[in-house]
Backbone as a ProteinNet text record, in pm:
[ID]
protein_1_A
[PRIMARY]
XXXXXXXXXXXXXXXXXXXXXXXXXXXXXXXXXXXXXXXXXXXXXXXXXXXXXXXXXXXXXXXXXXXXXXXXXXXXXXXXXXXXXXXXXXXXXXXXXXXXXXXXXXXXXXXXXXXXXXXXXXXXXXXXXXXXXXXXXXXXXXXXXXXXXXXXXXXXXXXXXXXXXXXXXXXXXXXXXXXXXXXXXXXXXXXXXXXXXXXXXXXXXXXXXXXXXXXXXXXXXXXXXXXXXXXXXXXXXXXXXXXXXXXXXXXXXXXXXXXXX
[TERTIARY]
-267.3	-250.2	-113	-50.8	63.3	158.5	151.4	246.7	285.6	152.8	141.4	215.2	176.1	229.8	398.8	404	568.4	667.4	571.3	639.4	624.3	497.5	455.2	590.2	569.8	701.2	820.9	855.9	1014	1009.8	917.1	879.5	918.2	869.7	897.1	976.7	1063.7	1174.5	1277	1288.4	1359.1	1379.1	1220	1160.9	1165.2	1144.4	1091.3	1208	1334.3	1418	1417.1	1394.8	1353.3	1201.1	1091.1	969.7	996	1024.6	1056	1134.5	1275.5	1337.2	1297.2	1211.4	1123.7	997.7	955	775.6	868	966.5	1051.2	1110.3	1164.3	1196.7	1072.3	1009.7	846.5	766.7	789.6	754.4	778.3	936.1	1009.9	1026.2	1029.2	1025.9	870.5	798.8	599.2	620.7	648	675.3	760	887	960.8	941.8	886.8	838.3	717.5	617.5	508.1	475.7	596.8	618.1	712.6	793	852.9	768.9	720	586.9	502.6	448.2	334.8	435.2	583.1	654.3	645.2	708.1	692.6	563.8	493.6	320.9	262.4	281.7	173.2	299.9	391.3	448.5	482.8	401.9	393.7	325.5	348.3	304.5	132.7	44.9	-49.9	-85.5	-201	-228.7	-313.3	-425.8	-499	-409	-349.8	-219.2	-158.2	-81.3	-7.1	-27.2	-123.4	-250.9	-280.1	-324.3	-357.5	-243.8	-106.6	24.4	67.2	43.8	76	-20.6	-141	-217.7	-179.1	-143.6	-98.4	44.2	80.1	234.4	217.1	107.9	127.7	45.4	-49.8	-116.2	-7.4	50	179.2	260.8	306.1	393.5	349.4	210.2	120.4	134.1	113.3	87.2	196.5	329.4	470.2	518.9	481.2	519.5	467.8	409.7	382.1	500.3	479.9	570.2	746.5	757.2	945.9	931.9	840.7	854.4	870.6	755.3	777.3	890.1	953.9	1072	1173.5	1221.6	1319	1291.9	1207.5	1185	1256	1202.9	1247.3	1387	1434.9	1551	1666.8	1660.9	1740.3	1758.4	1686.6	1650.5	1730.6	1713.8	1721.9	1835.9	1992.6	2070.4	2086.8	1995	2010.2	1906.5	1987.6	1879.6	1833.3	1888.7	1894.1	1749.4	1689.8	1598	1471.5	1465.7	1394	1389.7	1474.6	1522.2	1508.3	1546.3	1546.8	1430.5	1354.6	1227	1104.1	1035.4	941.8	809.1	845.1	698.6	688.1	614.6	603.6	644.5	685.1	698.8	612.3	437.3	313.8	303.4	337.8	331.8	467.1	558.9	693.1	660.6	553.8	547.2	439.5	357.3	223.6	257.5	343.2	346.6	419.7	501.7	612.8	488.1	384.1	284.3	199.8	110.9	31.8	91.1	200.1	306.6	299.9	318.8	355.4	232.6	114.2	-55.7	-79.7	-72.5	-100.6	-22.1	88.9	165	140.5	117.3	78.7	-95.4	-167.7	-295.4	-288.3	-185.1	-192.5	-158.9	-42	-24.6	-129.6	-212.8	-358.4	-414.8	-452.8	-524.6	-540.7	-391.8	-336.2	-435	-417.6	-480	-595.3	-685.6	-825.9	-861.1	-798.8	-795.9	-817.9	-698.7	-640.3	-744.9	-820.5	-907.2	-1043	-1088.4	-1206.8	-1207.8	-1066.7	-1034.1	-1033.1	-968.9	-989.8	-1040.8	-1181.6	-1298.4	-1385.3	-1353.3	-1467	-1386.8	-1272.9	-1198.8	-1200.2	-1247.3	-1210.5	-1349.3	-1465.2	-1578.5	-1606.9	-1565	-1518.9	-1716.4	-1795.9	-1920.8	-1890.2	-1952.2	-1971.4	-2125.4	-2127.1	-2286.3	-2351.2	-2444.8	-2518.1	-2437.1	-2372.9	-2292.3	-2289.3	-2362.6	-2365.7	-2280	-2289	-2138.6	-2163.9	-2289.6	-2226.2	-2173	-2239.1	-2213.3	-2067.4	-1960.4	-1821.8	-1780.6	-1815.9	-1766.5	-1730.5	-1851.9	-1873.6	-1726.6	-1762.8	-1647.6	-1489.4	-1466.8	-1356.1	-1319.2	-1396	-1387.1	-1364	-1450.4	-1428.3	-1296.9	-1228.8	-1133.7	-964.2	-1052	-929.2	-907.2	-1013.1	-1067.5	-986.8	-1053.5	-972.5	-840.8	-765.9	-640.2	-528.1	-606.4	-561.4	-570	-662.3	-677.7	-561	-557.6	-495.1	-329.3	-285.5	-179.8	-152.6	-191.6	-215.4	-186.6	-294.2	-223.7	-133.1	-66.1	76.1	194.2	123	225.3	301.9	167.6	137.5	236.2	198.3	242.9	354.9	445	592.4	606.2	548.1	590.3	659.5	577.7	537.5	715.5	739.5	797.7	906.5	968	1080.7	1125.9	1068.6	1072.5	1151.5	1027.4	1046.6	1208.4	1264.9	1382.7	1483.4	1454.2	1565.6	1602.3	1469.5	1510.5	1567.2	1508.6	1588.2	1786.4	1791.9	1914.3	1972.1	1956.3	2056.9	2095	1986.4	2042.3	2153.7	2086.4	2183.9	2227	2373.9	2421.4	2386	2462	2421.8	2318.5	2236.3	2091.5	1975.1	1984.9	1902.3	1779.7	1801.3	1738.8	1605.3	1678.3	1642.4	1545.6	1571.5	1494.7	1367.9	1355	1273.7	1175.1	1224.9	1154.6	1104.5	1116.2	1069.1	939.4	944.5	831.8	782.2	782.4	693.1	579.4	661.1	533.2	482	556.6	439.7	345.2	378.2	281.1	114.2	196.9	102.4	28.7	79.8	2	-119.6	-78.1	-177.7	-280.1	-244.8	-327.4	-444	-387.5	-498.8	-512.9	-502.2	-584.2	-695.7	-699.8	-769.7	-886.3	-818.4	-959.7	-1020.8	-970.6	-1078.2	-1143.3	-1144.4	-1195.3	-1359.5	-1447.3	-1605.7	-1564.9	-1512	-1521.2	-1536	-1422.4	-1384.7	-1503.5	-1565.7	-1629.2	-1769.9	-1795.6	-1912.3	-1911.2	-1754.4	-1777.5	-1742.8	-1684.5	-1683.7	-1805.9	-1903.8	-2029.6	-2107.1	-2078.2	-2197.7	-2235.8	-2336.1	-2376	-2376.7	-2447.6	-2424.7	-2430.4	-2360.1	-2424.6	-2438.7	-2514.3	-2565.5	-2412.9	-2447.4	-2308	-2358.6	-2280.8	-2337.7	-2273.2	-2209	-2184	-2250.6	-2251.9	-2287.8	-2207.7	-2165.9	-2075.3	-2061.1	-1932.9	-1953.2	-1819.1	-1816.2	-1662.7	-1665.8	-1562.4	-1540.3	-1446.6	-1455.4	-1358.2	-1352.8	-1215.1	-1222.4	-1074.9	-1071.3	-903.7	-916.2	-780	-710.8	-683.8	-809.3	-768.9	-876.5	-864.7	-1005.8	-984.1	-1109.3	-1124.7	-1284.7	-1280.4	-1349.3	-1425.6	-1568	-1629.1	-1688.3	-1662.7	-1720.7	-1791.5	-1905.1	-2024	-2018.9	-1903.5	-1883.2	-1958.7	-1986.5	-2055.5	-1969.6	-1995	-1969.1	-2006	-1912.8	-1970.8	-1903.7	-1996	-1975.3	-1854.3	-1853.4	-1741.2	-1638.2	-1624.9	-1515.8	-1471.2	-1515.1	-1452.5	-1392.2	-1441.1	-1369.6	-1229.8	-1278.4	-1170.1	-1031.2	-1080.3	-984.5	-868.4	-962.1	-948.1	-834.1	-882.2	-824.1	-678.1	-690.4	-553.6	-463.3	-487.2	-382.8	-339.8	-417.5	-391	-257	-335.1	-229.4	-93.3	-99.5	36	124.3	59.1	117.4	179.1	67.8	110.2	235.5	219.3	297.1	425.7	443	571.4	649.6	516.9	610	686.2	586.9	618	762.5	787.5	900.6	1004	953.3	1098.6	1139.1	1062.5	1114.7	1181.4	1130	1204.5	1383.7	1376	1538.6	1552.2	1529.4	1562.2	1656.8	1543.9	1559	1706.1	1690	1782.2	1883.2
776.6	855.6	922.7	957.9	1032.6	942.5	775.1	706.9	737.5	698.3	721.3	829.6	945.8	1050.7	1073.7	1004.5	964.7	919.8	800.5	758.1	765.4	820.3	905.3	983.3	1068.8	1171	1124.3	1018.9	978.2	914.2	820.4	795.3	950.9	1025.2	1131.6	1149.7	1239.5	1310.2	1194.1	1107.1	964.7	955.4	992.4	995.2	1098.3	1219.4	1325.2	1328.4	1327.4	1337.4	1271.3	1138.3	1041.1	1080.3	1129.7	1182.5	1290.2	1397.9	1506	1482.5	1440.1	1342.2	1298.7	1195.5	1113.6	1212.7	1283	1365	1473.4	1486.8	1610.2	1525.7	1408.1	1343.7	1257.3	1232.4	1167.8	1289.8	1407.1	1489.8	1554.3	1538.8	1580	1472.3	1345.6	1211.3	1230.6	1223.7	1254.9	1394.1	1491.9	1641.4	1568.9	1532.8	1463.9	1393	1240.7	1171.4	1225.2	1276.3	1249.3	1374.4	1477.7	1585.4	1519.4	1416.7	1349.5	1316.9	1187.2	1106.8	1187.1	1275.8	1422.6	1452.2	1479.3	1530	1401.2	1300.2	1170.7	1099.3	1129.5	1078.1	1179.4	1315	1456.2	1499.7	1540.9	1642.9	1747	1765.1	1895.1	1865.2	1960.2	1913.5	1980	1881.7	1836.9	1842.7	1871.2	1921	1783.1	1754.7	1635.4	1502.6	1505.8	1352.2	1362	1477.4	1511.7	1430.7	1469.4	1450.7	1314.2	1258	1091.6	1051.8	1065.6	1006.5	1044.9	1143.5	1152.4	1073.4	1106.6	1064.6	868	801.9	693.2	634	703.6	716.4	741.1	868.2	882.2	752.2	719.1	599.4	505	471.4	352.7	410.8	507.4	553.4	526.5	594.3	581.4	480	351.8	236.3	164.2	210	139.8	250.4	378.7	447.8	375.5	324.4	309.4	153.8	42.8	-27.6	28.5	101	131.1	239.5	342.3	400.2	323.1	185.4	106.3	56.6	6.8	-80.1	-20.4	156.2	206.2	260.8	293.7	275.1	165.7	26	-89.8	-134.6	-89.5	-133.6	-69.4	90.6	160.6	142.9	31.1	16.4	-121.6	-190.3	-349.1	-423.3	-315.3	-361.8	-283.7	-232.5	-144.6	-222.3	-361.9	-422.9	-304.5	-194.2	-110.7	-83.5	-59.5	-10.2	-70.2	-201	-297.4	-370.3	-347	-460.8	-392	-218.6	-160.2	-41.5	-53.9	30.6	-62.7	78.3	6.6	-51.9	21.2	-4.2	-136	-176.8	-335.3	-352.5	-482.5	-499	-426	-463.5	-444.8	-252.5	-215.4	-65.5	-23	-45.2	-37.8	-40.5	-150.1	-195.6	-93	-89.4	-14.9	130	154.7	326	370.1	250.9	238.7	209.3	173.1	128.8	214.1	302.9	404.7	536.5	515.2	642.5	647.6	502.9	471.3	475.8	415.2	458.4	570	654.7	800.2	899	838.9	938.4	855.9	736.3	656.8	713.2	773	824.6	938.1	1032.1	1159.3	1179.7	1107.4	1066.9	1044.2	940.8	872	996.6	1096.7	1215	1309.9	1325.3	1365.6	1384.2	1205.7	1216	1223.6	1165.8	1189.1	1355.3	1418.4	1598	1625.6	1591.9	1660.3	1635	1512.8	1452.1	1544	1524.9	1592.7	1751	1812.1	1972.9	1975.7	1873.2	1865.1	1894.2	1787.5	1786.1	1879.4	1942.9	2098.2	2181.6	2217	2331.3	2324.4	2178	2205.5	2210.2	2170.3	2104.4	2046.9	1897.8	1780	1747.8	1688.9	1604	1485.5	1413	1306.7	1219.8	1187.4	1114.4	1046.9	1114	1049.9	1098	1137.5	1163.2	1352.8	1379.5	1474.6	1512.1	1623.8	1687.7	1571.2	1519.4	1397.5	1291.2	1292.7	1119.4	1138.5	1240.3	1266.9	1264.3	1312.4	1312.3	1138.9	1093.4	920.4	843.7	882.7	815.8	857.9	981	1033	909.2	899.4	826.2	701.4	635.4	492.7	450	555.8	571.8	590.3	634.5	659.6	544.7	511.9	418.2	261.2	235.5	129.6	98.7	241.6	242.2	269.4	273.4	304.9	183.8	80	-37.9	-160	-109.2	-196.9	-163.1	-74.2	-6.7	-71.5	-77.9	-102.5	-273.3	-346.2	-474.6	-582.1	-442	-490.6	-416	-335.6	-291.1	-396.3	-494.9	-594.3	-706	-744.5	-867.5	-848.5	-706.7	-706.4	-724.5	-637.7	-660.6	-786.3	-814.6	-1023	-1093.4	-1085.8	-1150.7	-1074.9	-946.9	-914.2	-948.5	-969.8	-984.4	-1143.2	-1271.4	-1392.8	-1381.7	-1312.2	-1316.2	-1251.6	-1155.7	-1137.8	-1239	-1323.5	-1408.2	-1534.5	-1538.6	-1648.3	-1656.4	-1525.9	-1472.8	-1463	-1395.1	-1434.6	-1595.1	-1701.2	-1831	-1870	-1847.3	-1923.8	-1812.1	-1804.5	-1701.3	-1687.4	-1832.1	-1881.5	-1922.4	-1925.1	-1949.8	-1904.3	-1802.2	-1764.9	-1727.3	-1654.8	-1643.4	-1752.2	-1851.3	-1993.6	-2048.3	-2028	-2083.5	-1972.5	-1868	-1764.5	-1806.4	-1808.5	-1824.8	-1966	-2049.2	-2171.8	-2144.9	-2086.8	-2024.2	-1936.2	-1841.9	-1783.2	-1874.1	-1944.3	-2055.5	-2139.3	-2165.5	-2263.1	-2208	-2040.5	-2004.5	-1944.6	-1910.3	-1888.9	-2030.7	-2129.4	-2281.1	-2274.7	-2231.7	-2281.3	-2186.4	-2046.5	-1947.7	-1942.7	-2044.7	-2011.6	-2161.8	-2260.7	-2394.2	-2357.7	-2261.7	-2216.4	-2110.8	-2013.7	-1942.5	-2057.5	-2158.6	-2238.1	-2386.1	-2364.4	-2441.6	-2389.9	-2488.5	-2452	-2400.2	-2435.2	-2325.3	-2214.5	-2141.8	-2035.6	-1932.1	-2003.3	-1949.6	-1910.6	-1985.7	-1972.9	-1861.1	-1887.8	-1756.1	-1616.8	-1623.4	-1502	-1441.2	-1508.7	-1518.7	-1485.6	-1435.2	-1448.7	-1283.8	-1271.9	-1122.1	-1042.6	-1052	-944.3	-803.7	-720.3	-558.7	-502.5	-393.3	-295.9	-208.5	-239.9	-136.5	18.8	103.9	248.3	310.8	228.8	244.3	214.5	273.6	211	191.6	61	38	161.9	161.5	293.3	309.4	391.3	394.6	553.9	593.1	743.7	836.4	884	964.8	1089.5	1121.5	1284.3	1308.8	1369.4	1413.2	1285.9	1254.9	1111.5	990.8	1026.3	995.6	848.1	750.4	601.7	561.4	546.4	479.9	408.3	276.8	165.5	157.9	198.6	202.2	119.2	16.9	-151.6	-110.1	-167.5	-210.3	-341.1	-339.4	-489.1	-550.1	-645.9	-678.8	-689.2	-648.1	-693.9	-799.8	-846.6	-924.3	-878.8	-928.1	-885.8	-999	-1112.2	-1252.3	-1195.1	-1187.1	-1103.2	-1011.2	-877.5	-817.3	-846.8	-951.2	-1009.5	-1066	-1117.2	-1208.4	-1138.1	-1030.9	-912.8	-892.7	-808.3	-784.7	-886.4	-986.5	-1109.9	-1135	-1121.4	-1155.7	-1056.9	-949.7	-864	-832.4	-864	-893.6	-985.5	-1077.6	-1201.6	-1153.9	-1089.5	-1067.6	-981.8	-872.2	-796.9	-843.7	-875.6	-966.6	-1085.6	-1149.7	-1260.7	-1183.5	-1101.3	-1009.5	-990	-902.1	-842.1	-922.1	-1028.6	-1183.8	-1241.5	-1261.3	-1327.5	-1206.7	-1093.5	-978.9	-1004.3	-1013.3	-990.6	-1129	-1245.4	-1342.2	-1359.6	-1241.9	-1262.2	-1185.6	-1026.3	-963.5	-1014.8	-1101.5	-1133.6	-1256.8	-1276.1	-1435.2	-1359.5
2432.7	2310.5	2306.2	2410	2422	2392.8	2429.4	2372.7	2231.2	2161.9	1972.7	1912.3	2030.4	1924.1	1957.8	2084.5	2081.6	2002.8	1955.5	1832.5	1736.5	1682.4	1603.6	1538.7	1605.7	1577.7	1578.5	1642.5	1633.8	1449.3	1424.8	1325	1208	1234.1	1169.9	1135.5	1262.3	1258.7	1182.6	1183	1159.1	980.4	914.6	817.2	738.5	750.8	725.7	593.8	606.3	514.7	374.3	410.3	282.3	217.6	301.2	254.5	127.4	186	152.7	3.1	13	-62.9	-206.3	-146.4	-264.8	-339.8	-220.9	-330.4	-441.1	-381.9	-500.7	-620.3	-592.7	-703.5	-785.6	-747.2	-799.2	-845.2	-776.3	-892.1	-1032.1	-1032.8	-1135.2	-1233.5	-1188.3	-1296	-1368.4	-1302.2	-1387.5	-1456.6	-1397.8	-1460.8	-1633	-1569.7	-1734.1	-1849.5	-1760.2	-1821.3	-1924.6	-1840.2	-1881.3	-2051.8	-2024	-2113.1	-2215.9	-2188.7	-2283.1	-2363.9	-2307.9	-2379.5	-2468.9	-2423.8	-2492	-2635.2	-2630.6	-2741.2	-2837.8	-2774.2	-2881.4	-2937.7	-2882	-2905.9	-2996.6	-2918.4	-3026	-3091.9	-3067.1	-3097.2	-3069.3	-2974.9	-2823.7	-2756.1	-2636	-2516.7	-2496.8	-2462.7	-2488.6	-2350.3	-2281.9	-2108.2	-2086.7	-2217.9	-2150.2	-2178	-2264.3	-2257.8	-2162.3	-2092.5	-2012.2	-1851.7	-1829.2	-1750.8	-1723.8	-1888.6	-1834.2	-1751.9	-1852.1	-1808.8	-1680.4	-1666.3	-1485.3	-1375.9	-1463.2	-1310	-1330.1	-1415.8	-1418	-1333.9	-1385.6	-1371.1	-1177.5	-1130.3	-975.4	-886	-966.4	-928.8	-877.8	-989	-957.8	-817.2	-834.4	-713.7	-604.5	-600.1	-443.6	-410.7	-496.6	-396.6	-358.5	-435.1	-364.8	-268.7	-235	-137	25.5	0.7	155.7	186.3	125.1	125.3	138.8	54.5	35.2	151	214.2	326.1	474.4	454.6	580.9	583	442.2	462.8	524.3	427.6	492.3	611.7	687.4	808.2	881.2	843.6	955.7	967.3	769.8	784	814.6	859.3	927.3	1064	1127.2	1296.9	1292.5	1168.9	1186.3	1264.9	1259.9	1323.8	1450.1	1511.5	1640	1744.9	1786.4	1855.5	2004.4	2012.2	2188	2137	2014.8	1944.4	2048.5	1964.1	2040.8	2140	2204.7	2316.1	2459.1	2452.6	2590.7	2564.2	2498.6	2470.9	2531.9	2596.9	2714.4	2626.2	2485	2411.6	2332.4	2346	2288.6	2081.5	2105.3	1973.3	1836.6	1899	1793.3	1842.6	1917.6	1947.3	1850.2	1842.5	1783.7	1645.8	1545.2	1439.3	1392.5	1472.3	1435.6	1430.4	1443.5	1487.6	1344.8	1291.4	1139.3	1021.4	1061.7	971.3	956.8	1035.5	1049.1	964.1	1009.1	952.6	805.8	745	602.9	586.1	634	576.2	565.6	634.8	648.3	508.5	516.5	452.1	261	268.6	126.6	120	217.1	176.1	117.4	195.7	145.6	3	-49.7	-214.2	-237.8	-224.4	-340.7	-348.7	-256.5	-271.3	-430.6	-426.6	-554.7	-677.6	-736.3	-802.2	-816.5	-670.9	-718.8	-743.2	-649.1	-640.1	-746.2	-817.4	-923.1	-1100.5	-1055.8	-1204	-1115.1	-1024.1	-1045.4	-1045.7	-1014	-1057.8	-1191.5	-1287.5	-1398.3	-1455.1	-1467	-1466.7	-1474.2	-1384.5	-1330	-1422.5	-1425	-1499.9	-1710	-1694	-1802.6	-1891.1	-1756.1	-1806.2	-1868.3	-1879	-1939.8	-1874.6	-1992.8	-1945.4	-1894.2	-1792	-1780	-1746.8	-1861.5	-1891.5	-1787.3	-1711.1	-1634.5	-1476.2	-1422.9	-1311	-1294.2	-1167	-1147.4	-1033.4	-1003.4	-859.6	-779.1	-677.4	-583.6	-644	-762.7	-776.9	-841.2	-886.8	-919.3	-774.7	-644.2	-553.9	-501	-526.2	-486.6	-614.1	-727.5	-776.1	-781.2	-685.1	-663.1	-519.6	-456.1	-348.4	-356.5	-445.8	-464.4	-583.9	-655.6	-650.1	-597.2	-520.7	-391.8	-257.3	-226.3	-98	-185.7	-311.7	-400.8	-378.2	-410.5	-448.4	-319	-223.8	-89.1	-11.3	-63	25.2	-64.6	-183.4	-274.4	-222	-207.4	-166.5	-3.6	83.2	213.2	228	148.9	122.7	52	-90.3	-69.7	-12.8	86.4	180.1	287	369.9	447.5	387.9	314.2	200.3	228.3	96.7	109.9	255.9	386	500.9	557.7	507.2	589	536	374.4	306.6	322.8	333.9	356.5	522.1	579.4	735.7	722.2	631.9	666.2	570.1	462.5	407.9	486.3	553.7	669	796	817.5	926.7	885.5	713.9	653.3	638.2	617.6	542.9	674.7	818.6	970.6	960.9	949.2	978.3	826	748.2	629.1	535.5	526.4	460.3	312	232.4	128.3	70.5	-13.5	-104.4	-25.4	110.3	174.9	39.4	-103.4	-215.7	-236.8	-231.8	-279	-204.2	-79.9	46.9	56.6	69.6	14.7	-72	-194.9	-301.7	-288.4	-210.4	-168.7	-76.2	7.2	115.6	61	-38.9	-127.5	-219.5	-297.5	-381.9	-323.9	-183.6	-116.1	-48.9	-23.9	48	-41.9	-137.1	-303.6	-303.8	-297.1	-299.7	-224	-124.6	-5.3	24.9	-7.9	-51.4	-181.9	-257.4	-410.3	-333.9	-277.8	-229.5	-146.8	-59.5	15.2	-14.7	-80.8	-189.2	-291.1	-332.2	-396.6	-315.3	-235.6	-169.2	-55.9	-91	-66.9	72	184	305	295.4	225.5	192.1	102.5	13	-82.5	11.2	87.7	200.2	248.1	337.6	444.9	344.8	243.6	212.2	136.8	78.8	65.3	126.9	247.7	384.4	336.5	395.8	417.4	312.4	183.4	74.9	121.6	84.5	114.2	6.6	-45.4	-130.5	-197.7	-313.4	-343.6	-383	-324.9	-329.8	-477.6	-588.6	-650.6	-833.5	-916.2	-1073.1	-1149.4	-1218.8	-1285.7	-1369.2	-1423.8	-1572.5	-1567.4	-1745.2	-1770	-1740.6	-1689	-1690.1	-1754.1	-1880.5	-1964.3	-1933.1	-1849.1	-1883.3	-1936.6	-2065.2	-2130.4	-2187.4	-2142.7	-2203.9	-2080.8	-1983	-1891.2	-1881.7	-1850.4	-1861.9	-1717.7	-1635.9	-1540.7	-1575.3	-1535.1	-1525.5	-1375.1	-1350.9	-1212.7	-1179.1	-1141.3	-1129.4	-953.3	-969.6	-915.2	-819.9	-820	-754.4	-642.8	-604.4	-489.7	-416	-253.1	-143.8	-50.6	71.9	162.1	251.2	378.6	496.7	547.9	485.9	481.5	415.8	298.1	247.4	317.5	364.8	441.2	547	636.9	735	710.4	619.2	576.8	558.5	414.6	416.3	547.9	623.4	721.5	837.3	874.4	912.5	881.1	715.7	645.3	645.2	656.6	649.6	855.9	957.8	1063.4	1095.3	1050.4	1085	1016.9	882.9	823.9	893.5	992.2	1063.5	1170.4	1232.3	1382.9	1376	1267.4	1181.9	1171.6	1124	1063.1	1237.1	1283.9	1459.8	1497	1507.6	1611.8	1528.7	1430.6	1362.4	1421.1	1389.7	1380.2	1532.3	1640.5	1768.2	1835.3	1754.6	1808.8	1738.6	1597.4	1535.2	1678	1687.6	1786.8	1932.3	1922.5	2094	2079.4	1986.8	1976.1	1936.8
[MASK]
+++++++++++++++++++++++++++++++++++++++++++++++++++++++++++++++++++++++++++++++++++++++++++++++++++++++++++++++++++++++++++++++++++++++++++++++++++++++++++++++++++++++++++++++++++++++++++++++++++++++++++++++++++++++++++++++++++++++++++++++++++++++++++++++++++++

C-alpha cells in the first residue's frame, strides 16, 4: 500500500496544478455560458434553465476530464525515459497509479451533478411521480454509476489510441495521421464483426440479473433525464470488464516497449 500512495502523491503533486487550473476555468465557462444562454432564450436569467444548462454542459466535462487528465499526465513523462526506465516500480504500477488518479479525480466531478439535481429537487420541491426519498437516492446513483462508467471507458479507449499514435508517429515521421486512422477503422471493423457475431451474443447473454431499477422519465426544472431499466448480464459484464483490461494492459505493454527501444 505504501508503494500506491507513493505514487499516488507524486501523481499529485505533478497534477495538482492543472486540476486546480481546469475546475476554476470549467466553472466560470458553465457560470457564463449557461447565464448567456438564460439571457438569449428568456430574457433573464432564469435559475431552472440555468440549471438544466449547466448540469449538461458539467455532464460533458466530467467525462472528458478523466481522459485529458490521464493524457496530460503521460504526456509530460513521455520524453523522460529516467521516468520509466530507472524506477523500481513496474510499468502496470507506473500506469495504474496515472489511471486511478484520473478515476478518482473524474468521479469526484460526476458527483456534482448528481448532488446538485437532487438538492434541487428537495429545495425547490419539484414532485416526482411515483419516486420517493430512496428511490431519488437510487436514481441519483444510477445516474452517476452510468456516467462514471461511460467516462472510464472512453478514458481507456482514448488511452489505447493515443499510445498506438505515439508509437506510430516515433517510427514514421510523415502520414503517421494516416497510418492511425488506418488502425482505427480496422480496429472499429473487427470490433462491430465481433459484437455481431453469435459467439459473442451468447456469452454476453449468459446470466441475466435483476435490474434494481424502473424505467421512467425524470423532470425536475428544465432539467430531462431518461431512467432505462435496462437488463443486465453477468456475460456482458465480463466482457465489459475484459475489454477495458486488455486496453490497459495493451496501452502499458506498447508504451514500455517504445520506452525500452
Amino acid at each position: 500500500m505504501a508503494i500506491w500512495k507513493g505514487l499516488w502523491k507524486k501523481e499529485w503533486l505533478m497534477m495538482k496544478g492543472w486540476i486546480y487550473a481546469t475546475t476554476v476555468m470549467a466553472v466560470l465557462l458553465v457560470i457564463i455560458a449557461s447565464a448567456g444562454l438564460s439571457f438569449l432564450a428568456e430574457g433573464k436569467l432564469v435559475m431552472s434553465f440555468m440549471l438544466g444548462i449547466s448540469l449538461m454542459m458539467w455532464i460533458l466535462i466530467a467525462v472528458c476530464i478523466p481522459i485529458a487528465l490521464l493524457l496530460n499526465s503521460l504526456w509530460s513523462e513521455w520524453k523522460r525515459p529516467d521516468v520509466w526506465l530507472h524506477s523500481p516500480r513496474s510499468i502496470y504500477q507506473l500506469f495504474g497509479s496515472k489511471v486511478l488518479l484520473a478515476a478518482v479525480i473524474g468521479f469526484t466531478y460526476m458527483l456534482l451533478p448528481g448532488f446538485t439535481l437532487a438538492v434541487y429537487a428537495t429545495v425547490t420541491e419539484e414532485s416526482i411521480e411515483g419516486l420517493g426519498a430512496g428511490e431519488i437516492i437510487r436514481v441519483m446513483f444510477g445516474f452517476t454509476s452510468s456516467l462514471f462508467l461511460a467516462a472510464i471507458g472512453f478514458m481507456l479507449i482514448g488511452l489505447f489510441l493515443a499510445v498506438v499514435y505515439r508509437v506510430i508517429k516515433s517510427y514514421i515521421r510523415r502520414g503517421a495521421i494516416f497510418i492511425w486512422l488506418g488502425v482505427l477503422f480496422i480496429s472499429m471493423w473487427l470490433f462491430q464483426s465481433i459484437m455481431e457475431s453469435e459467439l459473442y451474443w451468447k456469452v454476453a447473454h449468459f446470466g441475466q440479473l435483476p435490474s434494481i431499477f424502473q424505467s421512467d422519465d425524470i423532470n425536475i426544472g428544465d432539467f430531462y433525464y431518461a431512467l432505462s431499466a435496462g437488463t443486465m448480464y453477468v456475460g456482458q459484464i465480463l466482457l465489459i470488464a475484459g475489454f477495458l483490461a486488455f486496453l490497459f494492459f495493451t496501452s502499458a505493454w506498447l508504451f514500455e516497449k517504445k520506452v525500452r527501444l
